[in-house]
Short mmCIF file of C-alpha atoms in Angstrom, two decimals:
data_model
loop_
_atom_site.label_atom_id
_atom_site.label_comp_id
_atom_site.label_asym_id
_atom_site.label_seq_id
_atom_site.Cartn_x
_atom_site.Cartn_y
_atom_site.Cartn_z
CA MET A 811 128.62 -21.90 -94.56
CA LYS A 812 129.26 -25.57 -93.64
CA TYR A 813 127.90 -26.61 -97.05
CA LEU A 814 130.07 -24.18 -99.01
CA THR A 815 132.84 -26.72 -99.59
CA TYR A 816 130.31 -29.17 -100.98
CA ILE A 817 128.84 -26.51 -103.30
CA LEU A 818 132.27 -25.49 -104.57
CA ARG A 819 133.24 -29.12 -105.18
CA ASN A 820 130.08 -29.67 -107.22
CA ALA A 821 130.75 -26.52 -109.24
CA ARG A 822 134.24 -27.82 -110.08
CA ARG A 823 133.13 -31.35 -110.83
CA ASN A 824 133.01 -30.72 -114.57
CA PRO A 825 135.51 -27.87 -115.00
CA ALA A 826 135.10 -27.64 -118.79
CA ARG A 827 131.34 -27.17 -118.62
CA THR A 828 131.53 -24.79 -115.67
CA GLY A 829 134.32 -22.80 -117.31
CA LEU A 830 132.42 -22.46 -120.58
CA THR A 831 129.27 -21.38 -118.74
CA ILE A 832 131.19 -18.74 -116.77
CA ALA A 833 132.95 -17.56 -119.93
CA SER A 834 129.72 -17.24 -121.92
CA ILE A 835 128.10 -15.18 -119.17
CA ALA A 836 131.22 -13.04 -118.71
CA ILE A 837 131.57 -12.25 -122.41
CA SER A 838 127.86 -11.48 -122.82
CA MET A 839 127.83 -9.18 -119.80
CA PHE A 840 131.04 -7.48 -120.97
CA LEU A 841 129.42 -6.62 -124.29
CA MET A 842 126.25 -5.47 -122.54
CA MET A 843 128.30 -3.13 -120.36
CA ILE A 844 129.74 -1.48 -123.47
CA LEU A 845 126.31 -0.94 -125.03
CA THR A 846 124.54 0.33 -121.93
CA SER A 847 127.45 2.41 -120.63
CA PHE A 848 127.55 4.46 -123.83
CA PHE A 849 124.18 6.00 -122.98
CA ALA A 850 124.62 5.88 -119.20
CA ALA A 851 127.90 7.83 -119.30
CA MET A 852 126.34 10.49 -121.54
CA GLN A 853 123.34 10.78 -119.26
CA GLU A 854 125.57 10.99 -116.20
CA ALA A 855 127.61 13.78 -117.78
CA ASN A 856 124.45 15.67 -118.75
CA SER A 857 123.06 15.37 -115.24
CA ALA A 858 126.37 16.47 -113.70
CA SER A 859 126.36 19.65 -115.80
CA ARG A 860 123.26 20.82 -113.92
CA GLN A 861 125.35 21.90 -110.92
CA TYR A 862 127.28 24.46 -112.98
CA ASN A 863 124.22 26.59 -113.84
CA ARG A 864 125.16 27.10 -117.49
CA ILE A 865 123.06 27.84 -120.53
CA ILE A 866 123.97 27.50 -124.20
CA VAL A 867 123.06 30.09 -126.81
CA MET A 868 122.97 28.91 -130.42
CA ASN A 869 121.35 30.08 -133.63
CA ALA A 870 117.67 29.16 -133.88
CA ASN A 871 118.40 27.44 -137.21
CA GLY A 872 120.99 25.13 -135.70
CA PHE A 873 124.75 24.89 -135.96
CA ALA A 874 124.73 26.09 -139.55
CA GLY A 875 123.44 29.49 -138.37
CA VAL A 876 125.49 32.39 -137.06
CA VAL A 877 125.68 33.89 -133.58
CA PRO A 878 127.43 37.29 -133.98
CA ILE A 879 130.47 37.63 -131.72
CA ALA A 880 129.16 40.97 -130.38
CA ARG A 881 126.41 39.07 -128.59
CA VAL A 882 128.92 37.45 -126.24
CA ARG A 883 129.63 40.85 -124.69
CA GLN A 884 125.95 41.78 -124.65
CA ILE A 885 124.92 38.53 -122.94
CA ALA A 886 127.78 38.78 -120.43
CA ALA A 887 126.41 42.18 -119.35
CA MET A 888 122.93 40.83 -118.56
CA ASP A 889 121.78 40.54 -114.96
CA GLY A 890 122.35 37.10 -113.51
CA VAL A 891 125.31 36.26 -115.77
CA VAL A 892 128.69 35.48 -114.20
CA ALA A 893 130.68 34.92 -117.40
CA ALA A 894 130.24 34.09 -121.07
CA THR A 895 132.53 32.81 -123.80
CA PRO A 896 132.20 31.94 -127.49
CA PHE A 897 132.80 28.36 -128.54
CA ALA A 898 133.62 28.49 -132.24
CA TRP A 899 134.35 25.11 -133.82
CA TYR A 900 137.45 25.15 -136.01
CA GLY A 901 137.66 21.56 -137.22
CA GLY A 902 141.18 21.64 -138.65
CA LYS A 903 143.73 18.92 -139.31
CA TYR A 904 146.71 18.10 -137.17
CA GLN A 905 149.55 16.06 -138.66
CA ASN A 906 147.32 15.54 -141.71
CA GLN A 907 144.67 13.80 -139.57
CA ARG A 908 141.10 14.97 -140.05
CA VAL A 909 139.19 16.26 -136.97
CA LEU A 910 140.12 13.62 -134.41
CA PHE A 911 139.64 16.01 -131.51
CA ALA A 912 137.65 19.16 -130.70
CA GLN A 913 139.19 22.57 -131.45
CA PHE A 914 137.38 25.67 -130.20
CA GLY A 915 138.01 29.39 -130.42
CA VAL A 916 137.17 30.91 -127.01
CA ASP A 917 137.57 34.06 -124.96
CA ALA A 918 140.75 33.45 -122.96
CA ASP A 919 139.70 36.00 -120.32
CA SER A 920 136.42 34.30 -119.47
CA VAL A 921 136.52 30.67 -120.61
CA PHE A 922 137.82 29.28 -117.30
CA ASP A 923 135.36 31.42 -115.38
CA THR A 924 132.58 29.96 -117.49
CA LEU A 925 133.84 26.36 -117.37
CA GLU A 926 134.49 26.42 -113.64
CA GLU A 927 135.26 22.69 -113.44
CA PHE A 928 138.17 23.17 -115.85
CA HIS A 929 141.34 24.19 -114.03
CA LEU A 930 144.57 25.75 -115.29
CA PRO A 931 147.49 26.93 -113.12
CA ASP A 932 147.74 30.72 -112.82
CA ASP A 933 151.08 30.96 -114.64
CA GLN A 934 149.79 28.89 -117.55
CA LEU A 935 146.58 30.91 -117.73
CA ALA A 936 148.56 34.17 -117.77
CA ALA A 937 150.78 32.89 -120.59
CA PHE A 938 147.72 31.74 -122.53
CA LYS A 939 146.07 35.15 -122.23
CA ALA A 940 149.26 37.02 -123.19
CA ASP A 941 149.83 35.19 -126.49
CA LYS A 942 147.17 35.70 -129.14
CA ALA A 943 148.34 32.51 -130.85
CA GLY A 944 148.32 30.69 -127.51
CA ALA A 945 146.39 27.51 -126.80
CA VAL A 946 145.68 25.08 -123.99
CA VAL A 947 145.08 21.37 -124.47
CA GLY A 948 143.50 18.55 -122.50
CA PRO A 949 145.60 15.98 -120.63
CA LYS A 950 144.47 13.04 -122.77
CA LEU A 951 145.36 14.87 -125.96
CA ALA A 952 148.76 15.85 -124.53
CA ARG A 953 149.54 12.22 -123.67
CA GLU A 954 148.28 10.90 -127.00
CA TYR A 955 150.42 13.21 -129.14
CA GLY A 956 153.29 13.74 -126.70
CA LEU A 957 152.51 17.45 -126.40
CA LYS A 958 154.02 19.62 -123.70
CA ILE A 959 154.01 23.27 -122.71
CA GLY A 960 156.09 25.33 -125.14
CA ASP A 961 155.39 23.11 -128.15
CA ALA A 962 154.03 24.51 -131.40
CA MET A 963 150.77 23.05 -132.67
CA PRO A 964 150.03 23.92 -136.30
CA LEU A 965 146.48 23.22 -137.45
CA GLN A 966 145.57 23.09 -141.13
CA GLY A 967 142.28 24.69 -142.14
CA ASP A 968 139.55 22.38 -143.38
CA VAL A 969 136.18 23.86 -142.43
CA TYR A 970 137.72 27.35 -142.40
CA PRO A 971 140.07 28.62 -145.16
CA VAL A 972 142.88 29.55 -142.78
CA ASP A 973 145.67 27.71 -140.99
CA LEU A 974 146.48 28.35 -137.33
CA LYS A 975 149.96 28.25 -135.85
CA LEU A 976 149.26 27.73 -132.16
CA ASN A 977 151.64 27.71 -129.20
CA ILE A 978 150.77 25.47 -126.27
CA HIS A 979 150.88 27.38 -122.99
CA GLY A 980 148.88 25.11 -120.71
CA ILE A 981 147.34 21.70 -120.03
CA TYR A 982 144.00 21.96 -118.27
CA GLU A 983 142.50 19.47 -115.81
CA SER A 984 138.83 18.56 -115.78
CA PRO A 985 136.46 15.82 -114.53
CA ARG A 986 136.65 12.46 -116.26
CA ASN A 987 133.14 12.86 -117.69
CA SER A 988 134.25 15.91 -119.67
CA ASP A 989 136.20 16.23 -122.90
CA GLN A 990 139.91 16.00 -122.04
CA ARG A 991 140.98 15.98 -125.69
CA MET A 992 140.13 19.57 -126.61
CA VAL A 993 142.27 22.41 -127.91
CA LEU A 994 141.15 25.85 -126.74
CA PHE A 995 142.62 28.88 -128.50
CA HIS A 996 141.84 32.61 -128.86
CA HIS A 997 138.72 33.25 -130.90
CA ASP A 998 140.23 36.62 -131.88
CA TYR A 999 143.14 34.86 -133.56
CA LEU A 1000 140.84 32.82 -135.82
CA ASP A 1001 138.61 35.83 -136.46
CA ASP A 1002 141.54 38.04 -137.48
CA GLN A 1003 142.80 35.43 -139.92
CA LEU A 1004 139.35 35.19 -141.53
CA ARG A 1005 139.00 38.96 -141.82
CA LEU A 1006 142.38 39.25 -143.56
CA LEU A 1007 141.11 37.01 -146.35
CA GLY A 1008 138.20 39.27 -147.19
CA PRO A 1009 134.50 38.45 -147.38
CA SER A 1010 134.59 35.83 -150.14
CA SER A 1011 138.15 34.68 -150.65
CA SER A 1012 138.85 30.97 -150.45
CA SER A 1013 142.28 30.77 -152.02
CA GLY A 1014 145.25 29.00 -150.53
CA SER A 1015 143.44 26.32 -148.54
CA SER A 1016 141.46 23.15 -148.80
CA ALA A 1017 138.44 24.75 -147.13
CA THR A 1018 134.96 23.62 -147.94
CA GLN A 1019 133.35 26.97 -146.99
CA PRO A 1020 134.15 30.59 -147.78
CA SER A 1021 135.63 32.90 -145.18
CA GLY A 1022 132.43 34.86 -144.65
CA ARG A 1023 132.22 33.13 -141.26
CA ALA A 1024 134.27 35.90 -139.63
CA GLY A 1025 132.55 37.39 -136.60
CA ASN A 1026 130.72 34.16 -135.73
CA ALA A 1027 130.80 33.04 -132.09
CA GLY A 1028 129.62 29.55 -132.99
CA ILE A 1029 127.72 28.95 -129.77
CA VAL A 1030 127.93 30.86 -126.50
CA PHE A 1031 128.51 29.20 -123.14
CA VAL A 1032 126.99 31.29 -120.34
CA ARG A 1033 127.45 30.70 -116.63
CA CYS A 1034 124.58 31.98 -114.49
CA LYS A 1035 124.71 33.10 -110.86
CA ASP A 1036 122.34 30.37 -109.68
CA ALA A 1037 119.98 27.71 -110.96
CA ALA A 1038 116.96 29.95 -110.45
CA ALA A 1039 118.29 32.40 -113.03
CA THR A 1040 118.76 29.91 -115.89
CA ALA A 1041 115.15 29.68 -117.10
CA ALA A 1042 114.64 33.44 -116.99
CA LEU A 1043 117.92 34.09 -118.83
CA CYS A 1044 117.08 31.58 -121.55
CA LYS A 1045 113.83 33.43 -122.23
CA LYS A 1046 115.45 36.85 -121.93
CA VAL A 1047 118.19 36.05 -124.47
CA ASP A 1048 115.78 34.59 -127.00
CA ASP A 1049 113.36 37.49 -126.61
CA GLU A 1050 116.22 39.97 -127.08
CA TYR A 1051 117.20 38.56 -130.48
CA ARG A 1052 113.88 37.18 -131.71
CA SER A 1053 113.36 39.90 -134.34
CA THR A 1054 116.97 40.05 -135.57
CA ASP A 1055 118.53 38.43 -138.62
CA ASN A 1056 119.99 35.76 -136.36
CA PRO A 1057 117.42 34.69 -133.75
CA THR A 1058 118.67 32.40 -131.01
CA ARG A 1059 117.67 29.21 -129.30
CA THR A 1060 118.84 29.13 -125.68
CA GLN A 1061 118.68 26.12 -123.37
CA THR A 1062 120.39 24.71 -120.32
CA GLU A 1063 123.61 22.79 -120.77
CA GLU A 1064 121.81 19.63 -119.66
CA ALA A 1065 119.14 20.08 -122.32
CA PHE A 1066 121.83 20.87 -124.89
CA GLY A 1067 123.57 17.58 -124.12
CA GLN A 1068 120.27 15.73 -124.16
CA MET A 1069 119.68 17.06 -127.67
CA PHE A 1070 122.63 15.00 -128.89
CA SER A 1071 121.31 11.91 -127.12
CA GLU A 1072 117.97 12.34 -128.87
CA MET A 1073 119.80 12.29 -132.21
CA MET A 1074 120.39 8.60 -131.58
CA GLY A 1075 116.72 8.04 -132.32
CA GLY A 1076 115.58 4.51 -131.52
CA MET A 1077 119.05 3.23 -130.65
CA LYS A 1078 118.22 3.21 -126.94
CA ASP A 1079 115.23 0.97 -127.58
CA MET A 1080 117.40 -1.25 -129.73
CA VAL A 1081 119.95 -1.61 -126.91
CA PHE A 1082 117.13 -2.46 -124.49
CA TRP A 1083 115.80 -5.26 -126.67
CA ILE A 1084 119.32 -6.55 -127.34
CA GLY A 1085 119.78 -6.69 -123.57
CA CYS A 1086 116.56 -8.66 -123.18
CA ALA A 1087 117.70 -11.12 -125.86
CA VAL A 1088 121.05 -11.53 -124.11
CA VAL A 1089 119.34 -12.29 -120.79
CA VAL A 1090 117.08 -14.89 -122.40
CA SER A 1091 120.02 -16.57 -124.15
CA LEU A 1092 121.99 -16.64 -120.89
CA LEU A 1093 119.01 -18.25 -119.14
CA PHE A 1094 119.11 -21.06 -121.71
CA VAL A 1095 122.88 -21.47 -121.44
CA ALA A 1096 122.97 -21.51 -117.65
CA GLY A 1097 119.77 -23.57 -117.39
CA ASN A 1098 121.12 -26.20 -119.76
CA ALA A 1099 124.36 -26.46 -117.82
CA MET A 1100 122.55 -26.90 -114.49
CA ALA A 1101 120.11 -29.44 -115.98
CA MET A 1102 123.02 -31.54 -117.24
CA ALA A 1103 124.74 -31.31 -113.87
CA MET A 1104 121.63 -32.45 -112.00
CA ARG A 1105 121.05 -35.35 -114.41
CA GLU A 1106 124.58 -36.59 -113.73
CA ARG A 1107 123.99 -36.38 -109.95
CA THR A 1108 120.66 -38.21 -109.75
CA MET A 1109 122.10 -41.02 -107.66
CA GLU A 1110 124.06 -38.62 -105.43
CA ILE A 1111 120.97 -36.53 -104.70
CA ALA A 1112 119.06 -39.69 -103.83
CA VAL A 1113 121.78 -40.67 -101.37
CA LEU A 1114 121.71 -37.19 -99.77
CA LYS A 1115 117.95 -37.40 -99.29
CA ALA A 1116 118.26 -40.96 -97.97
CA ILE A 1117 120.67 -39.85 -95.21
CA GLY A 1118 118.42 -37.03 -94.06
CA PHE A 1119 118.83 -34.02 -96.40
CA GLY A 1120 115.41 -32.39 -96.71
CA LYS A 1121 113.83 -31.08 -99.87
CA GLY A 1122 114.44 -27.49 -98.83
CA LEU A 1123 118.13 -28.08 -98.25
CA VAL A 1124 118.59 -29.86 -101.58
CA LEU A 1125 116.72 -27.03 -103.31
CA THR A 1126 118.94 -24.43 -101.63
CA LEU A 1127 122.19 -26.25 -102.49
CA VAL A 1128 121.31 -26.43 -106.18
CA LEU A 1129 120.14 -22.81 -106.35
CA VAL A 1130 123.27 -21.52 -104.57
CA GLU A 1131 125.47 -23.43 -107.01
CA ALA A 1132 123.63 -21.93 -110.01
CA VAL A 1133 123.80 -18.41 -108.57
CA LEU A 1134 127.49 -18.87 -107.72
CA VAL A 1135 128.46 -19.93 -111.25
CA ALA A 1136 126.39 -17.20 -112.95
CA GLY A 1137 127.51 -14.59 -110.41
CA LEU A 1138 131.16 -15.40 -111.03
CA GLY A 1139 130.67 -14.97 -114.77
CA GLY A 1140 128.74 -11.75 -114.20
CA ALA A 1141 131.43 -10.37 -111.89
CA LEU A 1142 134.14 -11.11 -114.44
CA GLY A 1143 132.15 -9.44 -117.23
CA THR A 1144 130.81 -6.40 -115.39
CA LEU A 1145 133.52 -5.54 -112.89
CA GLY A 1146 136.18 -6.56 -115.41
CA SER A 1147 134.77 -4.16 -118.00
CA LYS A 1148 134.67 -1.35 -115.45
CA ALA A 1149 138.27 -1.95 -114.42
CA LEU A 1150 139.38 -2.17 -118.06
CA PHE A 1151 137.77 1.07 -119.21
CA ASP A 1152 138.87 2.90 -116.06
CA LEU A 1153 142.47 2.01 -116.90
CA PHE A 1154 142.34 2.05 -120.72
CA ASP A 1155 141.25 5.14 -122.63
CA VAL A 1156 139.38 4.24 -125.83
CA SER A 1157 138.64 7.83 -126.90
CA PRO A 1158 141.66 8.11 -129.29
CA TYR A 1159 140.27 5.17 -131.29
CA THR A 1160 136.73 6.51 -131.78
CA GLY A 1161 137.55 9.28 -134.27
CA GLY A 1162 136.46 11.95 -131.80
CA PHE A 1163 132.98 10.42 -131.48
CA LEU A 1164 133.52 9.46 -127.83
CA PRO A 1165 135.55 12.09 -125.94
CA PHE A 1166 135.22 9.91 -122.84
CA PHE A 1167 133.97 6.42 -122.05
CA TYR A 1168 133.70 4.53 -118.80
CA VAL A 1169 131.39 2.06 -117.10
CA PRO A 1170 129.44 3.80 -114.30
CA TRP A 1171 129.17 1.93 -111.01
CA ARG A 1172 125.38 1.82 -111.25
CA VAL A 1173 125.60 0.09 -114.62
CA ALA A 1174 128.21 -2.42 -113.42
CA LEU A 1175 126.20 -3.27 -110.30
CA ALA A 1176 123.00 -3.56 -112.33
CA GLY A 1177 124.77 -5.97 -114.69
CA LEU A 1178 126.00 -8.02 -111.75
CA GLY A 1179 122.43 -8.14 -110.43
CA VAL A 1180 121.21 -9.37 -113.81
CA SER A 1181 123.77 -12.19 -113.79
CA LEU A 1182 122.66 -13.26 -110.30
CA PHE A 1183 119.05 -13.19 -111.51
CA VAL A 1184 120.05 -15.36 -114.48
CA GLY A 1185 121.71 -17.83 -112.10
CA PHE A 1186 118.69 -17.96 -109.81
CA VAL A 1187 116.10 -18.40 -112.59
CA SER A 1188 118.23 -20.94 -114.50
CA GLY A 1189 118.60 -23.01 -111.34
CA VAL A 1190 114.93 -23.00 -110.29
CA VAL A 1191 113.72 -25.84 -112.53
CA PRO A 1192 116.70 -28.18 -111.92
CA ALA A 1193 116.52 -27.41 -108.19
CA VAL A 1194 112.79 -28.14 -107.97
CA MET A 1195 113.24 -31.37 -109.91
CA ALA A 1196 116.15 -32.43 -107.71
CA ALA A 1197 114.23 -31.63 -104.51
CA GLY A 1198 111.18 -33.54 -105.67
CA SER A 1199 113.02 -36.56 -107.09
CA SER A 1200 112.30 -40.00 -105.66
CA VAL A 1201 114.93 -41.64 -103.48
CA VAL A 1202 113.99 -45.09 -104.79
CA ASP A 1203 114.23 -44.03 -108.45
CA GLY A 1204 117.55 -42.34 -107.80
CA LEU A 1205 119.10 -45.30 -106.01
CA ARG A 1206 117.80 -47.72 -108.67
CA LYS A 1207 120.28 -46.11 -111.09
CA VAL A 1208 123.15 -47.46 -109.03
CA VAL A 1209 122.69 -50.89 -110.61
#
């Protein structure tokens, strides 16, 4: 610690160069946090869903296929099932804005039993169940649009040829790694509106599909009694409907979320190689700054060695300075990005693509470790050269 003042003074000797080095590392690490956290937050959310013991039932042909609404009741009656609810995507417009948040038709009686991490006060839940046109919204969505309990929320049909006139009866709470910008409404309300139009009518709306989608559950969220029951239930559900007109594909919620991650294709590999390129570029930036600093201090290092500073001590002083500068830049970039995205919600500006975004602690700490590694490696060559420099050659530069 007695050499800390000396190290800090050397780091501040050329404030412009040190500041630019810190800034370049901070900005690079900030951008890296954004890229890596996108996948890390999704993976963290997928892994967290494992504790809820849920499975997802969808049509074997994908989202374009139909899961008849009657199957929700049939699946809910199976052994090992605690609760089940349809999740029918509506995809309407609000205030003439196209699908900026998720809108799902659900079973009001079972949705909060199925999504056990979602919480709604008893009075709000009772009001939601009592009103067929009732809806509950997420806290982020309520803040974004200034919505409150008792407000009307009209949605204009886009995917479906019907408009919905919803009444907000509750604002749910959920973990931060879940979608807090959803609208949940009665599936029966949507289904009744579709049935009133008849099997092929499409008049009076801007819909892109006919109304023959009545009776479709979309997908089915199923909560199982325990983790041991999930694999057996997945097989049981698929076997039950294998020979029907609408066979199913059932998987755990974690696997369902992973399916979306796999849609990114080679983007993960791309992010990895971008990260490697960033590290290499930072090594050059930090290494160049330290090399320039050591060249300017040739005479000073010679004086230190002449008065008794050993090679090991000189090596340590230079390495600590390099790690300090790079670590400061890394801390600003990594911890700064975490603090920023913890305080600032970017989901309203992603067009619904990112319902949540944050920098996980493990990613921030890994980024900080990378910056310290960059500082250490960039300082090795200048430190070795400074430790091995000749006292006579260094002092000769005085004259």
